[in-house]
Amino acid sequence: MRLFEILIVLTVFLTLVGNLFAPATKLPRFRSYLPGLATLFIFIHLVLERYRWQMLPLYALAFLLLIIGLLRLKRQASVGPTEFPSRTRRLLVGAIAVLGLLVLAVATWVLIQFPVLRLPQPTGLHAVGTTFVHFSDSERPETLTDDLSDIRSFTARVWYPAELPARAKPMAYQEHSPRVGSISPGGPPDFAFSHLGLSKSNSHLEAPVSDAETSYPVLMFSDGFLADFDDYQLLVEELASHGYIIFSLNNPYESQSVVQPDGSVVPFTEEHRAGLAQHMQAILPLWERFWTSDDVNARNQIAKEILHSESFMDNVLNIRVADMSFAVDELERMNEGEVESVLAGRMDLSRLGIIGHSMGGAVAGQVCLVDERFKAGVNLDGFQWGDVVEGEITQPFMIMYSEMFAGANDYILNRFASSLYLVTLNGSTHMNFEDAPLMLPITRIMGMAGSIAPTRMKQIVNDYLLAFFDRHLSGAAAPLLDGASPPYPEVEFERLERGAGSRTRDESE
């Protein structure tokens, strides 16, 4: 909680406790003034910290106590402080105090589950800048709308190593990409996550690129289905602070919160909503069988069944892959100065990698298969499908699993012709790769996130990503990828090497 939120909670609490243990008319006058102090704190809070819906019960409780306190002071002034209240009145005041404490406890719990935070500072040497780039592919029609004149258009948010001007202020966590709409009609209302706009990131809009290096390696990022490019800021800010430029593409008509450069909102289409519901109905029983099976061969067979149930996602996969390749075409033009950008001439596209989570993880594998400009790829907990199942990925690749999806891609491990790293994080679930477990602690209570601490998950994921890309894009030493790592007992690590028809395995204990 923020400073004045804490002060409001404390003054309301002291007022209620005072009424509970001394519910008499004859009270120290300062106790009657506490609700006024809470009201003052609310006013300062609204000016400096700004309103958020989670505070509404506290606002109401403080104002109710203020009214009661004013009435009490008026009564004391008229009848004098010597009157002793009746037993009924004492019971009534005590009951109100108990009820108020219950409301206060629930309100405080809500504040803790929906906090306003400042993201943890990245550990790299660079400050982090951010900007937005809009792409329009005039040669590719938009297939997700009925308007035949539409062309494919999408936006990327970019994070990069930066030089900060004096008194630079970081952006809000969701300043340019608010959530708009829910996954399903029964989902949370639009305002449920509005408080995230009050949290602070470590990214600075349009800051100059750092001159520490003449150019920096580039990573493309593909988020999960229905997710947004702002849902992974803990990951991308860390990479940028260590000298990477990261482009994260949004996905119009497929993601639930795409905001266009003109401020208009691209909705999640009803066609996709219906298709997703049908897809989930077919695929969830297969995943339930996968999760409850201990037999490796049976799990591989189930994975193949899941593969044949991915028809709904095939179109989405192909669109995202085409978006990635077109974006890299435009980055090449941008780097040559043909397109104006703060990043012109600063991108080393000979060191190009890709990361994807969930649906985006499948995109990462498919992109590596079809576009040789990408030199390395990472799939974060995504089920790999597409042409990869019959093709061969020649670039170094890493698959990072949550505990729940561990081994989901074992049935196609022979499709990776270069170094393949398998990293499983025990205690994690699919959502742990996003920022949500830190930004919304309630996800852990609801079982959507695993038992691993969000900051610990962030450290492990970022350390393995940095080691992988440092080694395979920059040729740097990366001992973390050589075998078991005692500092990370939560991690099961495996390295597979294929060459000359053989494979060697190095597995951590």
CSV table of C-alpha atoms in Angstrom, one decimal, residues 1 54 81 99 168 270 272-273 290 347 352 427 447 475 478:
chain,number,residue,atom,x,y,z
A,1,MET,CA,0.0,0.0,0.0
A,54,GLN,CA,-10.1,-0.6,-4.1
A,81,PRO,CA,-19.7,15.2,29.0
A,99,LEU,CA,-18.8,-4.4,11.8
A,168,ALA,CA,13.4,11.7,-16.2
A,270,GLU,CA,-16.8,-12.6,-31.5
A,272,HIS,CA,-12.4,-15.6,-32.0
A,273,ARG,CA,-14.4,-15.7,-28.8
A,290,PHE,CA,-1.6,-35.2,-20.0
A,347,MET,CA,20.2,-2.4,-34.1
A,352,LEU,CA,18.5,-11.4,-33.9
A,427,GLY,CA,6.6,-24.7,-8.2
A,447,GLY,CA,-4.4,-21.1,-8.0
A,475,GLY,CA,29.4,-15.5,-28.1
A,478,ALA,CA,27.4,-18.7,-20.0
